[in-house]
Amino acid sequence: MATLHHNISGEVTNELLAPGDNVSVSQVTLTNVGTDGLQCNIDLYIEKNLVGKFYLLKNNQLNKGTTLVYDKLRFSNAVNEFGLYIKLTKSALEIPAVDVVIS
């Protein structure tokens, strides 16, 4: 079963939904919960093997304590098509930390 709530920290790329999880997504909520610094950079994208990445957000700066609701999405990952991924990078010396809710 797919996890729809994620706590992510560090400069990492995480799979939020695997291809074939059979989840219909209409909204992704991102909240910067980092304790250091002021902001982190976020890439949010869907990816299909042999086709590539399709970015929903690219190098989006999210300030500390700020929530971004991305609701321009109609996405279903049934039948092993696309996965949903997030990549965090720090904007200075801080360690990025983001809570993600998929609905």
Short mmCIF file of N, CA and C in Angstrom, two decimals:
data_model
loop_
_atom_site.label_atom_id
_atom_site.label_comp_id
_atom_site.label_asym_id
_atom_site.label_seq_id
_atom_site.Cartn_x
_atom_site.Cartn_y
_atom_site.Cartn_z
N MET A 1 0.84 -1.19 0.00
CA MET A 1 0.00 0.00 0.00
C MET A 1 0.88 1.25 0.00
N ALA A 2 0.50 2.22 -0.75
CA ALA A 2 1.27 3.46 -0.89
C ALA A 2 1.17 4.32 0.36
N THR A 3 2.26 4.97 0.69
CA THR A 3 2.29 5.92 1.80
C THR A 3 1.96 7.30 1.26
N LEU A 4 1.01 7.97 1.86
CA LEU A 4 0.57 9.28 1.39
C LEU A 4 1.06 10.42 2.25
N HIS A 5 1.78 10.11 3.34
CA HIS A 5 2.34 11.13 4.23
C HIS A 5 3.83 10.82 4.39
N HIS A 6 4.66 11.83 4.14
CA HIS A 6 6.11 11.63 4.17
C HIS A 6 6.78 12.74 4.97
N ASN A 7 7.78 12.38 5.77
CA ASN A 7 8.68 13.33 6.43
C ASN A 7 10.04 13.12 5.79
N ILE A 8 10.53 14.11 5.07
CA ILE A 8 11.76 13.96 4.31
C ILE A 8 12.76 15.00 4.78
N SER A 9 14.01 14.58 5.01
CA SER A 9 15.05 15.54 5.36
C SER A 9 16.36 15.13 4.72
N GLY A 10 17.18 16.13 4.46
CA GLY A 10 18.46 15.92 3.82
C GLY A 10 18.40 16.16 2.34
N GLU A 11 19.57 16.23 1.73
CA GLU A 11 19.65 16.41 0.29
C GLU A 11 19.48 15.05 -0.37
N VAL A 12 18.25 14.74 -0.69
CA VAL A 12 17.92 13.41 -1.18
C VAL A 12 16.88 13.49 -2.30
N THR A 13 16.76 12.39 -3.03
CA THR A 13 15.64 12.18 -3.94
C THR A 13 14.83 11.02 -3.38
N ASN A 14 13.55 11.24 -3.16
CA ASN A 14 12.67 10.22 -2.59
C ASN A 14 11.55 9.87 -3.56
N GLU A 15 11.23 8.61 -3.60
CA GLU A 15 10.06 8.15 -4.35
C GLU A 15 8.86 8.31 -3.44
N LEU A 16 7.92 9.16 -3.84
CA LEU A 16 6.71 9.37 -3.06
C LEU A 16 5.66 8.32 -3.40
N LEU A 17 5.52 8.02 -4.68
CA LEU A 17 4.62 6.97 -5.15
C LEU A 17 5.35 6.15 -6.20
N ALA A 18 5.34 4.86 -6.04
CA ALA A 18 5.98 3.98 -7.01
C ALA A 18 5.04 3.73 -8.19
N PRO A 19 5.58 3.51 -9.37
CA PRO A 19 4.73 3.12 -10.49
C PRO A 19 3.93 1.87 -10.10
N GLY A 20 2.64 1.90 -10.38
CA GLY A 20 1.79 0.76 -10.07
C GLY A 20 1.16 0.78 -8.69
N ASP A 21 1.39 1.86 -7.91
CA ASP A 21 0.76 1.96 -6.58
C ASP A 21 -0.76 2.13 -6.68
N ASN A 22 -1.25 2.46 -7.85
CA ASN A 22 -2.68 2.62 -8.10
C ASN A 22 -3.31 3.69 -7.21
N VAL A 23 -2.69 4.86 -7.21
CA VAL A 23 -3.18 6.00 -6.44
C VAL A 23 -3.53 7.12 -7.40
N SER A 24 -4.70 7.71 -7.23
CA SER A 24 -5.08 8.89 -7.99
C SER A 24 -4.74 10.11 -7.15
N VAL A 25 -3.98 11.03 -7.74
CA VAL A 25 -3.50 12.20 -7.01
C VAL A 25 -4.10 13.45 -7.63
N SER A 26 -4.63 14.32 -6.79
CA SER A 26 -5.12 15.61 -7.27
C SER A 26 -4.43 16.77 -6.57
N GLN A 27 -3.70 16.47 -5.48
CA GLN A 27 -3.07 17.54 -4.72
C GLN A 27 -1.87 17.01 -3.95
N VAL A 28 -0.80 17.83 -3.92
CA VAL A 28 0.38 17.53 -3.11
C VAL A 28 0.65 18.76 -2.27
N THR A 29 0.71 18.57 -0.95
CA THR A 29 0.99 19.66 -0.02
C THR A 29 2.39 19.49 0.53
N LEU A 30 3.20 20.56 0.44
CA LEU A 30 4.58 20.55 0.88
C LEU A 30 4.76 21.63 1.94
N THR A 31 5.34 21.27 3.08
CA THR A 31 5.60 22.23 4.15
C THR A 31 7.06 22.15 4.55
N ASN A 32 7.73 23.29 4.54
CA ASN A 32 9.13 23.36 4.97
C ASN A 32 9.15 23.37 6.49
N VAL A 33 9.61 22.27 7.09
CA VAL A 33 9.66 22.12 8.54
C VAL A 33 11.10 22.15 9.06
N GLY A 34 12.03 22.61 8.24
CA GLY A 34 13.43 22.66 8.63
C GLY A 34 13.66 23.56 9.82
N THR A 35 14.61 23.19 10.65
CA THR A 35 14.94 23.99 11.82
C THR A 35 16.11 24.92 11.56
N ASP A 36 16.85 24.66 10.49
CA ASP A 36 18.00 25.49 10.13
C ASP A 36 17.64 26.35 8.93
N GLY A 37 18.26 27.51 8.85
CA GLY A 37 18.16 28.32 7.63
C GLY A 37 16.77 28.84 7.35
N LEU A 38 16.60 29.32 6.15
CA LEU A 38 15.36 29.98 5.77
C LEU A 38 14.57 29.27 4.68
N GLN A 39 15.25 28.52 3.81
CA GLN A 39 14.53 27.92 2.70
C GLN A 39 15.23 26.66 2.20
N CYS A 40 14.48 25.89 1.42
CA CYS A 40 15.07 24.76 0.72
C CYS A 40 14.54 24.79 -0.71
N ASN A 41 15.22 24.08 -1.58
CA ASN A 41 14.82 23.99 -2.98
C ASN A 41 14.18 22.63 -3.24
N ILE A 42 13.10 22.65 -3.99
CA ILE A 42 12.32 21.43 -4.22
C ILE A 42 12.12 21.20 -5.71
N ASP A 43 12.38 19.97 -6.14
CA ASP A 43 11.96 19.48 -7.45
C ASP A 43 10.88 18.43 -7.19
N LEU A 44 9.75 18.56 -7.83
CA LEU A 44 8.67 17.57 -7.75
C LEU A 44 8.38 17.15 -9.18
N TYR A 45 8.42 15.84 -9.43
CA TYR A 45 8.26 15.38 -10.81
C TYR A 45 7.67 13.98 -10.86
N ILE A 46 7.11 13.67 -12.04
CA ILE A 46 6.70 12.30 -12.33
C ILE A 46 7.73 11.74 -13.30
N GLU A 47 7.92 10.43 -13.26
CA GLU A 47 8.91 9.81 -14.12
C GLU A 47 8.41 8.45 -14.59
N LYS A 48 8.71 8.17 -15.84
CA LYS A 48 8.37 6.88 -16.43
C LYS A 48 9.65 6.32 -17.03
N ASN A 49 9.92 5.04 -16.76
CA ASN A 49 11.11 4.40 -17.31
C ASN A 49 11.14 4.53 -18.83
N LEU A 50 12.29 4.80 -19.35
CA LEU A 50 12.56 4.91 -20.78
C LEU A 50 11.92 6.14 -21.43
N VAL A 51 11.16 6.92 -20.67
CA VAL A 51 10.55 8.13 -21.22
C VAL A 51 11.19 9.36 -20.60
N GLY A 52 11.37 9.35 -19.27
CA GLY A 52 12.04 10.47 -18.60
C GLY A 52 11.18 11.14 -17.56
N LYS A 53 11.71 12.28 -17.11
CA LYS A 53 11.08 13.07 -16.06
C LYS A 53 10.23 14.18 -16.66
N PHE A 54 9.13 14.46 -15.94
CA PHE A 54 8.26 15.57 -16.28
C PHE A 54 8.07 16.38 -15.00
N TYR A 55 8.65 17.59 -14.96
CA TYR A 55 8.68 18.38 -13.74
C TYR A 55 7.36 19.10 -13.50
N LEU A 56 6.89 19.00 -12.25
CA LEU A 56 5.75 19.79 -11.79
C LEU A 56 6.27 21.06 -11.12
N LEU A 57 7.36 20.91 -10.35
CA LEU A 57 8.08 22.03 -9.75
C LEU A 57 9.56 21.80 -10.00
N LYS A 58 10.28 22.82 -10.40
CA LYS A 58 11.71 22.70 -10.65
C LYS A 58 12.43 23.82 -9.91
N ASN A 59 13.31 23.42 -8.97
CA ASN A 59 14.10 24.36 -8.18
C ASN A 59 13.22 25.41 -7.51
N ASN A 60 12.09 24.97 -6.98
CA ASN A 60 11.15 25.85 -6.30
C ASN A 60 11.65 26.12 -4.88
N GLN A 61 11.82 27.39 -4.53
CA GLN A 61 12.29 27.74 -3.19
C GLN A 61 11.10 27.83 -2.24
N LEU A 62 11.19 27.08 -1.15
CA LEU A 62 10.13 27.06 -0.14
C LEU A 62 10.71 27.58 1.16
N ASN A 63 10.21 28.71 1.63
CA ASN A 63 10.70 29.33 2.85
C ASN A 63 10.33 28.52 4.09
N LYS A 64 11.15 28.63 5.12
CA LYS A 64 10.91 27.93 6.38
C LYS A 64 9.53 28.30 6.92
N GLY A 65 8.77 27.28 7.32
CA GLY A 65 7.44 27.49 7.88
C GLY A 65 6.35 27.72 6.85
N THR A 66 6.70 27.66 5.58
CA THR A 66 5.74 27.92 4.50
C THR A 66 5.17 26.62 3.94
N THR A 67 3.89 26.66 3.57
CA THR A 67 3.23 25.52 2.95
C THR A 67 2.87 25.87 1.52
N LEU A 68 3.15 24.95 0.62
CA LEU A 68 2.78 25.08 -0.78
C LEU A 68 1.81 23.98 -1.12
N VAL A 69 0.66 24.35 -1.66
CA VAL A 69 -0.34 23.38 -2.10
C VAL A 69 -0.31 23.36 -3.62
N TYR A 70 0.13 22.23 -4.18
CA TYR A 70 0.16 22.06 -5.63
C TYR A 70 -1.09 21.26 -6.01
N ASP A 71 -2.07 21.97 -6.59
CA ASP A 71 -3.35 21.32 -6.89
C ASP A 71 -3.68 21.36 -8.39
N LYS A 72 -2.66 21.54 -9.21
CA LYS A 72 -2.86 21.54 -10.66
C LYS A 72 -2.51 20.18 -11.23
N LEU A 73 -2.93 19.15 -10.54
CA LEU A 73 -2.46 17.81 -10.85
C LEU A 73 -3.63 16.84 -10.94
N ARG A 74 -3.66 16.09 -12.00
CA ARG A 74 -4.57 14.97 -12.15
C ARG A 74 -3.70 13.83 -12.62
N PHE A 75 -3.39 12.91 -11.72
CA PHE A 75 -2.36 11.92 -11.99
C PHE A 75 -2.76 10.60 -11.35
N SER A 76 -2.70 9.54 -12.11
CA SER A 76 -2.93 8.20 -11.59
C SER A 76 -1.75 7.34 -12.02
N ASN A 77 -1.21 6.59 -11.08
CA ASN A 77 -0.04 5.78 -11.42
C ASN A 77 -0.35 4.29 -11.45
N ALA A 78 -1.52 3.96 -11.91
CA ALA A 78 -1.87 2.56 -12.08
C ALA A 78 -1.10 1.96 -13.24
N VAL A 79 -1.04 0.68 -13.30
CA VAL A 79 -0.47 -0.08 -14.42
C VAL A 79 1.00 0.26 -14.67
N ASN A 80 1.77 0.45 -13.61
CA ASN A 80 3.22 0.63 -13.71
C ASN A 80 3.65 1.71 -14.69
N GLU A 81 2.93 2.80 -14.76
CA GLU A 81 3.26 3.87 -15.69
C GLU A 81 4.26 4.85 -15.08
N PHE A 82 3.78 5.78 -14.27
CA PHE A 82 4.59 6.84 -13.71
C PHE A 82 4.73 6.71 -12.20
N GLY A 83 5.87 7.15 -11.70
CA GLY A 83 6.08 7.31 -10.27
C GLY A 83 6.15 8.79 -9.96
N LEU A 84 5.93 9.16 -8.70
CA LEU A 84 6.00 10.54 -8.24
C LEU A 84 7.21 10.67 -7.34
N TYR A 85 8.06 11.68 -7.59
CA TYR A 85 9.33 11.83 -6.88
C TYR A 85 9.52 13.26 -6.41
N ILE A 86 10.32 13.40 -5.34
CA ILE A 86 10.70 14.71 -4.83
C ILE A 86 12.20 14.71 -4.60
N LYS A 87 12.83 15.84 -4.92
CA LYS A 87 14.25 16.01 -4.67
C LYS A 87 14.43 17.29 -3.88
N LEU A 88 15.12 17.19 -2.74
CA LEU A 88 15.40 18.35 -1.90
C LEU A 88 16.87 18.72 -2.01
N THR A 89 17.14 20.00 -2.09
CA THR A 89 18.50 20.50 -2.02
C THR A 89 18.53 21.72 -1.12
N LYS A 90 19.64 21.89 -0.44
CA LYS A 90 19.76 23.04 0.45
C LYS A 90 20.09 24.28 -0.36
N SER A 91 19.64 25.42 0.14
CA SER A 91 19.91 26.67 -0.56
C SER A 91 21.16 27.36 0.00
N ALA A 92 21.62 26.95 1.16
CA ALA A 92 22.86 27.48 1.74
C ALA A 92 23.48 26.36 2.57
N LEU A 93 23.63 26.57 3.86
CA LEU A 93 24.25 25.56 4.71
C LEU A 93 23.25 24.70 5.46
N GLU A 94 21.98 25.02 5.37
CA GLU A 94 20.95 24.32 6.13
C GLU A 94 20.62 22.95 5.54
N ILE A 95 20.11 22.08 6.39
CA ILE A 95 19.64 20.76 5.95
C ILE A 95 18.15 20.88 5.66
N PRO A 96 17.73 20.59 4.43
CA PRO A 96 16.32 20.73 4.10
C PRO A 96 15.46 19.66 4.77
N ALA A 97 14.25 20.06 5.17
CA ALA A 97 13.28 19.13 5.76
C ALA A 97 11.88 19.54 5.32
N VAL A 98 11.14 18.60 4.75
CA VAL A 98 9.83 18.90 4.20
C VAL A 98 8.86 17.79 4.57
N ASP A 99 7.65 18.18 4.97
CA ASP A 99 6.56 17.23 5.14
C ASP A 99 5.73 17.24 3.87
N VAL A 100 5.33 16.06 3.40
CA VAL A 100 4.57 15.92 2.16
C VAL A 100 3.28 15.16 2.45
N VAL A 101 2.17 15.70 1.98
CA VAL A 101 0.87 15.02 2.09
C VAL A 101 0.30 14.93 0.68
N ILE A 102 -0.02 13.71 0.28
CA ILE A 102 -0.59 13.45 -1.04
C ILE A 102 -2.07 13.14 -0.89
N SER A 103 -2.90 13.82 -1.66
CA SER A 103 -4.34 13.54 -1.60
C SER A 103 -4.94 13.58 -2.99
#
